[in-house]
Short mmCIF file of C-alpha atoms in Angstrom, two decimals:
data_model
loop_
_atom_site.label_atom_id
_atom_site.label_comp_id
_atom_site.label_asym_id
_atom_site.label_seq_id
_atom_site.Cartn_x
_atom_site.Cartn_y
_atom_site.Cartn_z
CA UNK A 1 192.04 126.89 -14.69
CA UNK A 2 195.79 127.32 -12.97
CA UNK A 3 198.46 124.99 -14.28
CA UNK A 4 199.76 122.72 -11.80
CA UNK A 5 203.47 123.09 -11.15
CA UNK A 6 206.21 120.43 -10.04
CA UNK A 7 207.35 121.31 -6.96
CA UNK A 8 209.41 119.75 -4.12
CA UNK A 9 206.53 119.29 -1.67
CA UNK A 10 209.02 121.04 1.50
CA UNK A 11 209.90 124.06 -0.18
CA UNK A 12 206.62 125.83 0.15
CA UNK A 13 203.87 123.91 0.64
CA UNK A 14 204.30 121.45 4.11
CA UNK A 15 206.47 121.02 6.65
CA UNK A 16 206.30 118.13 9.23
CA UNK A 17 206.45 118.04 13.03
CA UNK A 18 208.13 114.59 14.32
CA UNK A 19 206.87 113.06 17.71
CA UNK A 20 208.23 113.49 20.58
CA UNK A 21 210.51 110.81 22.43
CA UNK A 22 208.44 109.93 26.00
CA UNK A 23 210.11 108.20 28.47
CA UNK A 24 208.25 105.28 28.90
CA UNK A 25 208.64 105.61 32.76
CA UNK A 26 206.52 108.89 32.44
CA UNK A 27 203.44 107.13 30.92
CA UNK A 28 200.24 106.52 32.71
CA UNK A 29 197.46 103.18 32.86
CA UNK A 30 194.79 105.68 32.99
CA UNK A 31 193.99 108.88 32.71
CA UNK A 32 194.54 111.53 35.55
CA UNK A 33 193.82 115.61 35.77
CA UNK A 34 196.10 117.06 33.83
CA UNK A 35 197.04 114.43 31.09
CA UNK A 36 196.58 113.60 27.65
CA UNK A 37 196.76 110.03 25.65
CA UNK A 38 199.42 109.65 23.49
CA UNK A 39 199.32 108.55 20.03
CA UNK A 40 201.81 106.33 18.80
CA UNK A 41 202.49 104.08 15.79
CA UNK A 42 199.76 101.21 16.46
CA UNK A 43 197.52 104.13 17.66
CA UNK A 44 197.38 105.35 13.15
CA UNK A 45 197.69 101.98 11.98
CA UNK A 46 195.56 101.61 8.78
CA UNK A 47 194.83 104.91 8.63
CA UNK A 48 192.66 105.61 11.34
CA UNK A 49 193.47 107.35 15.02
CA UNK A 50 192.45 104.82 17.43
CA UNK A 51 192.48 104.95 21.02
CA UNK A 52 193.10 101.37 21.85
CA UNK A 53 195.35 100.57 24.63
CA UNK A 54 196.54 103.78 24.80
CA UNK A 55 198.83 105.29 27.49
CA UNK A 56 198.45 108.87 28.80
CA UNK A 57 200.99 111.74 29.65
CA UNK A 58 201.18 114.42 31.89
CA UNK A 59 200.78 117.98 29.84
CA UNK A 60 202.50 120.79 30.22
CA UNK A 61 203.09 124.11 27.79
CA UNK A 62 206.81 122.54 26.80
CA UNK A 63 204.99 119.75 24.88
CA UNK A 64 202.72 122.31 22.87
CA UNK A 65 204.44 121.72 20.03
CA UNK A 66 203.72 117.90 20.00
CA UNK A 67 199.27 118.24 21.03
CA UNK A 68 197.14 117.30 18.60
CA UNK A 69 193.18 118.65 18.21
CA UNK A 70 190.72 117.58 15.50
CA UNK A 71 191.63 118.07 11.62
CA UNK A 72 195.71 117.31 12.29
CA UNK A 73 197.07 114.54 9.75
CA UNK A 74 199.13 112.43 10.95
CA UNK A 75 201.58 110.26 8.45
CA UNK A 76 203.48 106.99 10.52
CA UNK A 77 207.44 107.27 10.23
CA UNK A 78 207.90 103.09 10.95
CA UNK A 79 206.12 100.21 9.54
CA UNK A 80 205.64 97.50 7.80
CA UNK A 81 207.00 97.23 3.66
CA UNK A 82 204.78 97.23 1.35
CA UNK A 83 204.73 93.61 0.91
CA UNK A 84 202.89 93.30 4.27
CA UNK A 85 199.76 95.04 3.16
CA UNK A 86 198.64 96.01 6.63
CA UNK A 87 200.30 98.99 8.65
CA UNK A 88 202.58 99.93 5.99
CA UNK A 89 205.27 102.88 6.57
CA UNK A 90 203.64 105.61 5.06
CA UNK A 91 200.19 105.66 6.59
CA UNK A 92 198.55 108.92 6.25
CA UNK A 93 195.30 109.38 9.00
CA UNK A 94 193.41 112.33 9.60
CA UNK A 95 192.64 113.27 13.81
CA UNK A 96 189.09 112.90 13.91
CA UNK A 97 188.82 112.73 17.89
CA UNK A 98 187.25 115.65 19.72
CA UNK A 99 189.80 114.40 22.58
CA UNK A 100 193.35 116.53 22.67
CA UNK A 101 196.35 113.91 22.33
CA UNK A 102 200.32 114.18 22.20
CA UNK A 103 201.98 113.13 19.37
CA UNK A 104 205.08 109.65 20.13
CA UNK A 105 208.26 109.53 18.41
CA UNK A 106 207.68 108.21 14.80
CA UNK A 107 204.64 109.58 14.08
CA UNK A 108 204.72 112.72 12.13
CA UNK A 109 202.23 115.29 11.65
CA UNK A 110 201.95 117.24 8.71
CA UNK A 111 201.56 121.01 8.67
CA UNK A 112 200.57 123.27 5.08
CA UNK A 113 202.58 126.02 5.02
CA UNK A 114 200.53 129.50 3.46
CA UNK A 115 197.48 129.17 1.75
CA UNK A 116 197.80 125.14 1.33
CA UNK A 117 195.09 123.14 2.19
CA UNK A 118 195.93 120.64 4.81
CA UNK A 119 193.08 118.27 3.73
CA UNK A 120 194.09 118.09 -0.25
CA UNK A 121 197.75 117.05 1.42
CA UNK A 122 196.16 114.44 3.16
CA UNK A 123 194.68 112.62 0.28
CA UNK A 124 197.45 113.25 -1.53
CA UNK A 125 199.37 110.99 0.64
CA UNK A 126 196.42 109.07 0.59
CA UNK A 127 197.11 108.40 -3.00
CA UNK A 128 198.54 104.63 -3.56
CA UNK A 129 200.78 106.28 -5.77
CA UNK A 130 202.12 108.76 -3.54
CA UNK A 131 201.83 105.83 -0.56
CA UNK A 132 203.79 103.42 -3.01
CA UNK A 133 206.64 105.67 -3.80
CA UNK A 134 207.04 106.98 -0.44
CA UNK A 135 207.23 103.28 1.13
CA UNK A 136 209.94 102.43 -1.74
CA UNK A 137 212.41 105.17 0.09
CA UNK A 138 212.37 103.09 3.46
CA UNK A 139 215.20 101.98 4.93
CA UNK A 140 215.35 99.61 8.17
CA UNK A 141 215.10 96.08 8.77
CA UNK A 142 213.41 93.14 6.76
CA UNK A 143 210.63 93.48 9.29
CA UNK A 144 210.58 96.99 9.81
CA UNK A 145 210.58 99.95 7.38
CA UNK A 146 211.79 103.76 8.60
CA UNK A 147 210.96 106.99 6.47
CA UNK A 148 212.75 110.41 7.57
CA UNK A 149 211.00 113.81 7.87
CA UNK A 150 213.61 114.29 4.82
CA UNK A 151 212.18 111.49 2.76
CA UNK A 152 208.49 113.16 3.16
CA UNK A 153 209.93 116.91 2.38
CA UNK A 154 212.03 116.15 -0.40
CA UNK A 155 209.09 113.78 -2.21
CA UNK A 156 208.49 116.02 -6.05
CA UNK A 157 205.11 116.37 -7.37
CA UNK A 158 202.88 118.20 -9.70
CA UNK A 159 200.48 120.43 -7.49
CA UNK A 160 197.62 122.88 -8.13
CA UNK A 161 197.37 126.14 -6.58
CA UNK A 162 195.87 126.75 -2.93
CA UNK A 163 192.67 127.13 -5.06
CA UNK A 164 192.22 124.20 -6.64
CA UNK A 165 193.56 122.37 -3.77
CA UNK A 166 190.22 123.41 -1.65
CA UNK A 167 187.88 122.00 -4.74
CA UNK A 168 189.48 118.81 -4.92
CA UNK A 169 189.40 118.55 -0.67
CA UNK A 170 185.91 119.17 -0.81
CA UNK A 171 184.27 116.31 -3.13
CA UNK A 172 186.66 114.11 -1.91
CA UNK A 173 186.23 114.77 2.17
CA UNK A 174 182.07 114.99 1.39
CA UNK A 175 182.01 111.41 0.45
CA UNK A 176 184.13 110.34 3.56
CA UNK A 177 181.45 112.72 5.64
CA UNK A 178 179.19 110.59 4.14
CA UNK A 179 181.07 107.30 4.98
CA UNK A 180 181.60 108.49 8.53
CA UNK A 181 178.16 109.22 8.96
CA UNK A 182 176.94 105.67 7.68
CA UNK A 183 179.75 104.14 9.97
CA UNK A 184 177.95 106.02 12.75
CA UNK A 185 174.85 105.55 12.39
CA UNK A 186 175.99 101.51 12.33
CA UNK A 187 177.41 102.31 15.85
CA UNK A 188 174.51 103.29 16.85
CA UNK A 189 171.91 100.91 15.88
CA UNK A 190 174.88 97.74 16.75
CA UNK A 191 174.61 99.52 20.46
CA UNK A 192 170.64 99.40 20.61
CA UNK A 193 170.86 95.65 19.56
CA UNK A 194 173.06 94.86 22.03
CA UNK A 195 170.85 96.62 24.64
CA UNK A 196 167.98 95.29 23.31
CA UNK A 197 169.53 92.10 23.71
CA UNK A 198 170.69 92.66 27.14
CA UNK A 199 167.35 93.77 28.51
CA UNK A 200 165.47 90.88 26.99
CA UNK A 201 168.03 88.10 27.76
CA UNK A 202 170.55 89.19 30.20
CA UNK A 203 168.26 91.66 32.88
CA UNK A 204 165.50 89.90 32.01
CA UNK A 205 166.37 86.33 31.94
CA UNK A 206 163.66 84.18 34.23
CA UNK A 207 165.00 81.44 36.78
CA UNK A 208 162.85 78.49 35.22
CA UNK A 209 165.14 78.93 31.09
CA UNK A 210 167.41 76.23 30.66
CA UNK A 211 170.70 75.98 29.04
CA UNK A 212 171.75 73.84 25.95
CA UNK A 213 174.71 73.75 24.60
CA UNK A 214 175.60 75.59 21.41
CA UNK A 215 175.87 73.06 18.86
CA UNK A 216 171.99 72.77 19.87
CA UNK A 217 171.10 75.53 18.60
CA UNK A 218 173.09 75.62 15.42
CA UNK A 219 175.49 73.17 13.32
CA UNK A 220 179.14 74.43 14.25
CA UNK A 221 181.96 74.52 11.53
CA UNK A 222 185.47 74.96 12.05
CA UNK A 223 187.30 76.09 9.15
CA UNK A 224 190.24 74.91 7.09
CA UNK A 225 192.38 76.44 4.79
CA UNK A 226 192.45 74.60 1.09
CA UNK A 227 195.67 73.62 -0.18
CA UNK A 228 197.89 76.72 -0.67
CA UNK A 229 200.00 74.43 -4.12
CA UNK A 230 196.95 74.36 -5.96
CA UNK A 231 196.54 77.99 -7.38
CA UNK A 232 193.59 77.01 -9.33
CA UNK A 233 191.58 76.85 -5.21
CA UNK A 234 192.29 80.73 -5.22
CA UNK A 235 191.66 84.07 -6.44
CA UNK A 236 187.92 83.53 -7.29
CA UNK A 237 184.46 85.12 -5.77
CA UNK A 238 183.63 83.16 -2.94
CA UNK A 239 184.99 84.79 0.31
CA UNK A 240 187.76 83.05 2.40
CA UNK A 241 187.41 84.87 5.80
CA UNK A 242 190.45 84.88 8.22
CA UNK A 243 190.76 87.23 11.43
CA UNK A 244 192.26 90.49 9.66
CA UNK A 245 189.13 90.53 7.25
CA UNK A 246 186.53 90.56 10.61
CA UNK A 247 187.38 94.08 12.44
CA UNK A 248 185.09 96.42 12.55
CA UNK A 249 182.40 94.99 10.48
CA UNK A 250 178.80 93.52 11.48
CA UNK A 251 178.36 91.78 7.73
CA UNK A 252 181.15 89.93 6.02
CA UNK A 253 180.78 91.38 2.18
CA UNK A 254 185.01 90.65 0.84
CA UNK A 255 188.02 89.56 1.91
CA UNK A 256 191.80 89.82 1.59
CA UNK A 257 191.67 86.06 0.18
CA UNK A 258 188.78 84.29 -1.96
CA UNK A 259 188.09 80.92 -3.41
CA UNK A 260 187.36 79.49 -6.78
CA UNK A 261 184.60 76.61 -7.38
CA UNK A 262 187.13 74.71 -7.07
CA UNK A 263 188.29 75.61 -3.97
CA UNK A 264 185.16 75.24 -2.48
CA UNK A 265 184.76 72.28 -3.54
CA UNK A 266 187.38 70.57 -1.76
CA UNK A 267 185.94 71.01 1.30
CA UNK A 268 182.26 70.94 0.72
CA UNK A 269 181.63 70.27 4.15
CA UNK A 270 183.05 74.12 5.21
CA UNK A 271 180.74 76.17 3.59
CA UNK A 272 179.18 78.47 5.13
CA UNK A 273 175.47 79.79 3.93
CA UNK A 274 174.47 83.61 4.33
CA UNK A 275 174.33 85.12 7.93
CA UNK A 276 176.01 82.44 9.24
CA UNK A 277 177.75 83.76 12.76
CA UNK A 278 181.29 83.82 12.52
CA UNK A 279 183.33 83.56 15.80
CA UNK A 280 187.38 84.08 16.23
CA UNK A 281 188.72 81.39 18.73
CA UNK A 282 192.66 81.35 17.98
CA UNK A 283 195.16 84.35 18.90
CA UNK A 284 192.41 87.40 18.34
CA UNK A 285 189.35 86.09 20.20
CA UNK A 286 186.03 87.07 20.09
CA UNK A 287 185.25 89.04 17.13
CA UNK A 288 181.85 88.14 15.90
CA UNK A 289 180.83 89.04 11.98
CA UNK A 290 177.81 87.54 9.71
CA UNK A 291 178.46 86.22 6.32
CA UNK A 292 176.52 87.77 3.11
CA UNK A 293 176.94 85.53 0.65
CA UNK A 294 178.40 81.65 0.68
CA UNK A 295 181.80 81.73 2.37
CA UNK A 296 184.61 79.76 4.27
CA UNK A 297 186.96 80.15 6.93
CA UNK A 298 190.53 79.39 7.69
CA UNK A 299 191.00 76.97 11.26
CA UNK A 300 191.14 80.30 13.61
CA UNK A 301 187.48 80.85 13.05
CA UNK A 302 184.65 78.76 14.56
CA UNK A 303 181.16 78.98 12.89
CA UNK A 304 177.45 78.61 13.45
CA UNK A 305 174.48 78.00 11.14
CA UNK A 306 171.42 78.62 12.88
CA UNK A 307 168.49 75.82 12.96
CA UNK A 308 166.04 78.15 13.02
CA UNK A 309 165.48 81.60 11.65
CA UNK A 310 164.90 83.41 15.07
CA UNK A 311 168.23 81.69 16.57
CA UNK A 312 170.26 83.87 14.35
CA UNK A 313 170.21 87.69 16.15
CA UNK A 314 169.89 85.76 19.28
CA UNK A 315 173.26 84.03 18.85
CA UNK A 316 175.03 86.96 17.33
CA UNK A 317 174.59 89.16 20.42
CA UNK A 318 174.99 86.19 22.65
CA UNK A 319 178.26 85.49 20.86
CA UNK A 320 179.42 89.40 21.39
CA UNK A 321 178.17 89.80 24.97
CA UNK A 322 180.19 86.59 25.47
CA UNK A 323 184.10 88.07 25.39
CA UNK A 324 184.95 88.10 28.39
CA UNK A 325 183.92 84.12 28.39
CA UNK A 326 185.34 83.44 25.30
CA UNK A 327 188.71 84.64 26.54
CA UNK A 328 188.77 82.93 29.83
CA UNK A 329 188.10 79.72 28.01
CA UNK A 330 190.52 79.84 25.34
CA UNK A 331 193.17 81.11 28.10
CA UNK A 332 194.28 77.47 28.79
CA UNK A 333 197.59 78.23 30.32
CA UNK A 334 199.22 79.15 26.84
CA UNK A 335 201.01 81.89 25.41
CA UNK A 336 198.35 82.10 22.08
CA UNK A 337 194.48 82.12 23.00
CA UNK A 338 192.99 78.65 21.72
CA UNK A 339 189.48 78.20 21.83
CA UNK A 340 188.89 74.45 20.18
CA UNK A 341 185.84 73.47 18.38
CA UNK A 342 184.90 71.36 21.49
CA UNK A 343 184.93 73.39 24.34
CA UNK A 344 182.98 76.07 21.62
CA UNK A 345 180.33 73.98 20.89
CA UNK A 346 180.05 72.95 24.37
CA UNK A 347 179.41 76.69 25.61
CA UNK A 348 176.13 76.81 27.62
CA UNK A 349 173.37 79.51 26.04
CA UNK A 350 170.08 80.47 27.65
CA UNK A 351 167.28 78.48 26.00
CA UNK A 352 164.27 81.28 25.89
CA UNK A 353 160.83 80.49 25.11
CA UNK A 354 160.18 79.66 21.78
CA UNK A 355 157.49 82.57 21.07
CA UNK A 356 159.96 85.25 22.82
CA UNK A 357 163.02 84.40 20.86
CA UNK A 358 160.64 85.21 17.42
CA UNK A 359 159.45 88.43 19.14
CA UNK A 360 163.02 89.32 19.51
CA UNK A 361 164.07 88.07 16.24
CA UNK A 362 160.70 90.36 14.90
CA UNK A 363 162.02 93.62 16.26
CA UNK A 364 165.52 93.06 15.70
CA UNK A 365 165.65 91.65 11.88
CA UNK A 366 164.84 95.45 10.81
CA UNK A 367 168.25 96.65 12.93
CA UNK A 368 170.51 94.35 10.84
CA UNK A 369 168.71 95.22 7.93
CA UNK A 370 169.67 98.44 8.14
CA UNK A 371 173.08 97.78 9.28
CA UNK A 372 173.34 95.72 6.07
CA UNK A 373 172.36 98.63 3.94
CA UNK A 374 174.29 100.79 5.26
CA UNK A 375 177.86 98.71 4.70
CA UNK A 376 176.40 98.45 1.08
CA UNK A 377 176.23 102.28 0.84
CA UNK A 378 180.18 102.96 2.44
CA UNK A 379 181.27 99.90 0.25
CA UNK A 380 179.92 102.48 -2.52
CA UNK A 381 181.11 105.68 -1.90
CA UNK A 382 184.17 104.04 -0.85
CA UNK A 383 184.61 102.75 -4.37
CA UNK A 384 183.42 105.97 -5.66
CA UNK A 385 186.09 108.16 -3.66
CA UNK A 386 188.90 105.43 -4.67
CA UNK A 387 188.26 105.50 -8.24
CA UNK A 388 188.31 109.26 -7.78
CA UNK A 389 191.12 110.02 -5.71
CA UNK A 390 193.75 109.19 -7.89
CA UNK A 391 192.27 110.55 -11.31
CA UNK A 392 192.16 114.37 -9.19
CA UNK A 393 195.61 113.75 -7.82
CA UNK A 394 196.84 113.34 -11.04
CA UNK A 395 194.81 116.06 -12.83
CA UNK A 396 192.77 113.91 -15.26
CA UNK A 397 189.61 114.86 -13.32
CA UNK A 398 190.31 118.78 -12.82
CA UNK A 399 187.06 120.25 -10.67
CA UNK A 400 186.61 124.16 -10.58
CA UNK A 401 186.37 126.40 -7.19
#
C-alpha cells in the first residue's frame, strides 16, 4: 500500500472558492425565471444544505464561478466556537440538492485539485479532529468565530494518494447512502400518515363529531428542568428532551442532556412513559416527536400521555397538522412565542367514533413501526461510520482499492 505523506493540504491537493458578497437589495421572496436560491451560513448549519427561508438571486454567466450543482462541499467560514456545540465554524456539508444554488459570502466551497477525491476531503473535514483544530484557528468575537480561506489551505496533514483516497470515500459515503436512504424512506411513510390522517379526519370529518378538549384525551405534562447545582441529577440514561434535541426526528431515542435516578426522581410527577407526544410551545413552536423510552422535558415542551392506546397516532398527526394553530395561539402579542399549559390543554380536537379511531390506529401502528426501525438502523450505521471515520483518517484502518 502507498505511504501517506504530510502535506500542506493547499499546495496540491484543494483549493477553496469563497462566496460571493450579494447585495441584499438584489435578493428575491420567491423564486422568479431566471434565478437561483442562495446558500448562506444558516442555509449549512450542522452540516446539512437546507433550503429553509432561503432567498433567491437573479443568475447570470458573471456569477458562474459562485453556482453550486450536486456533489459540491461546502465548509462555513463564520460560526459559532466550539463551546457552542451547534453551528460551529468549521462545518463541512456535502450539496445533495438536485436544485442549482449560488454560493453567499462566508461560505466556502472546496475544490480537489488533480486526481484528489473531493469526497475523501469532505470527511476529512468531517473528522472531529480535523473540525477541532480548524475551529481552534478562529478569530472574531466571543459570539462569533471567523476562519480565512488561508486558515483552511495552510491546515498540514498526513494524506494518502488519489488512490487510496477513493477506497476510503467509498465505505465511508455507502453507509451515509444507506443513512440517506433510511431517512427517505421515513419521509415517505411520515407523508402517507399524515395523508392518511387527513383523509380520515380532516376531508372526512362528519358534522354530528364533537370536540373535547385535549387534556380529555390524554394527561398533559409540562416540563421542568431539575436543579442545575446538583450534578449528581445529570449525566445519566434517562433522556432530558429540550427543543434542539426534537428536529427532524419522529421518535425521541437521545439527547444533548440526560438524567440520573436521581434526577428523575425529583420530579416524579414529569415523567414521561414511551410514545408519549411531545409538543414545543415556547420560542420554536410546533415540533411534535414521540418518546422511546421513559423521559422528561425542560418547561418549553408541553406533553401528552394518551388514555387509550388508539388516541396515540391520532394525536400525533393532530398535533402536526395543528402548526399553523399552535402558532397563532402562542402569538399573544409578544416578541417570544408562548404557548402555556392552559390554553394547550384547552385546544379543541375532533372526538371520532370510538371503533374508527382503532381502525385508524390498526392501519397506522405498522407506519410508526417502521419509522421506529428505521431511526434504529441510521442510529447504527451512524455509529458505525463515526467509529470509522476517524480510525481511516488517521490510517489505523488502511482499506485497499
Amino acid at each position: 500500500m502507498s505511504e501517506w505523506k504530510e502535506v500542506q493540504l493547499g499546495d496540491n491537493h484543494i483549493d477553496l472558492i469563497s462566496g460571493f458578497a450579494f447585495k441584499s437589495k438584489n435578493f428575491l421572496e420567491y423564486q422568479e425565471d431566471g434565478s437561483l436560491p442562495v446558500i448562506k451560513i444558516k442555509n449549512v448549519a450542522n452540516g446539512d444544505v437546507n433550503l429553509e427561508k432561503v432567498v433567491y438571486h437573479h443568475y447570470d454567466e458573471s456569477l458562474d464561478k459562485f453556482r453550486l450543482t450536486k456533489g459540491d462541499v461546502l465548509i462555513a467560514m463564520t460560526g459559532n466556537h466550539p463551546h457552542a456545540m451547534t453551528q460551529v465554524v468549521g462545518d463541512v456539508s456535502m450539496y445533495k440538492l438536485e436544485t442549482e444554488a449560488l454560493l453567499n459570502q462566508r461560505v466556502g466551497k472546496i475544490i480537489a485539485k488533480g486526481d484528489n477525491d473531493l469526497v475523501f476531503f469532505y470527511y476529512f473535514f468531517k473528522d472531529k479532529e480535523t473540525h477541532r483544530y480548524l475551529a481552534s484557528q478562529s478569530s472574531g468575537s466571543a459570539n462569533q468565530a471567523n476562519i480565512s480561506k488561508g486558515d483552511i489551505l495552510s491546515l498540514t496533514s498526513e494524506i494518502p494518494e488519489p488512490t487510496e483516497q477513493k477506497a476510503i470515500a467509498e465505505v465511508l459515503s455507502s453507509l451515509d447512502d444507506k443513512i440517506d436512504l433510511l431517512h427517505r424512506q421515513n419521509k415517505t411513510l411520515e407523508q402517507m400518515a399524515e395523508t392518511l390522517f387527513r383523509q380520515w379526519f380532516i376531508e372526512g370529518a362528519k358534522e354530528d363529531w364533537e370536540e373535547r378538549p385535549l387534556s380529555f384525551f390524554g394527561d398533559i405534562i409540562c416540563g421542568k428542568t431539575p436543579s442545575k447545582k446538583k450534578k449528581e441529577f445529570y449525566v445519566g440514561t434517562i433522556p432530558f428532551i429540550k427543543i434542539p434535541d426534537m428536529h427532524g426526528k419522529t421518535f425521541i431515542f437521545s439527547t444533548a442532556d440526560s438524567l440520573t435516578e436521581k434526577g428523575k426522581n425529583s420530579q416524579k410527577n414529569k415523567t414521561l412513559p414511551p410514545k408519549s407526544i411531545c409538543v414545543s410551545c415556547i420560542a420554536t413552536v410546533g415540533l411534535v416527536v414521540l418518546t422511546t423510552k421513559e423521559s422528561q422535558t425542560n418547561q418549553q415542551i408541553n406533553s401528552i400521555i394518551p388514555f387509550k392506546e388508539e388516541y396515540r397516532y391520532y394525536l400525533f398527526l393532530q398535533m402536526k397538522d395543528s402548526y399553523d394553530l399552535l402558532h397563532a395561539m402562542a402569538s399573544g402579542g409578544t416578541a417570544t412565542l408562548n404557548l402555556n399549559t392552559g390554553n394547550f390543554s384547552n385546544i379543541n380536537i375532533a372526538l371520532p367514533p370510538e371503533e374508527l379511531l382503532k381502525e385508524f390506529h390498526y392501519k397506522i401502528e405498522p407506519v410508526f413501526d417502521k419509522i421506529f426501525t428505521n431511526q434504529l438502523q441510521i442510529r447504527t450505521l451512524e455509529k458505525i461510520r463515526d467509529t470509522l471515520l476517524p480510525k481511516l483518517m488517521s490510517g489505523e484502518v488502511r482499506v485497499r482499492k
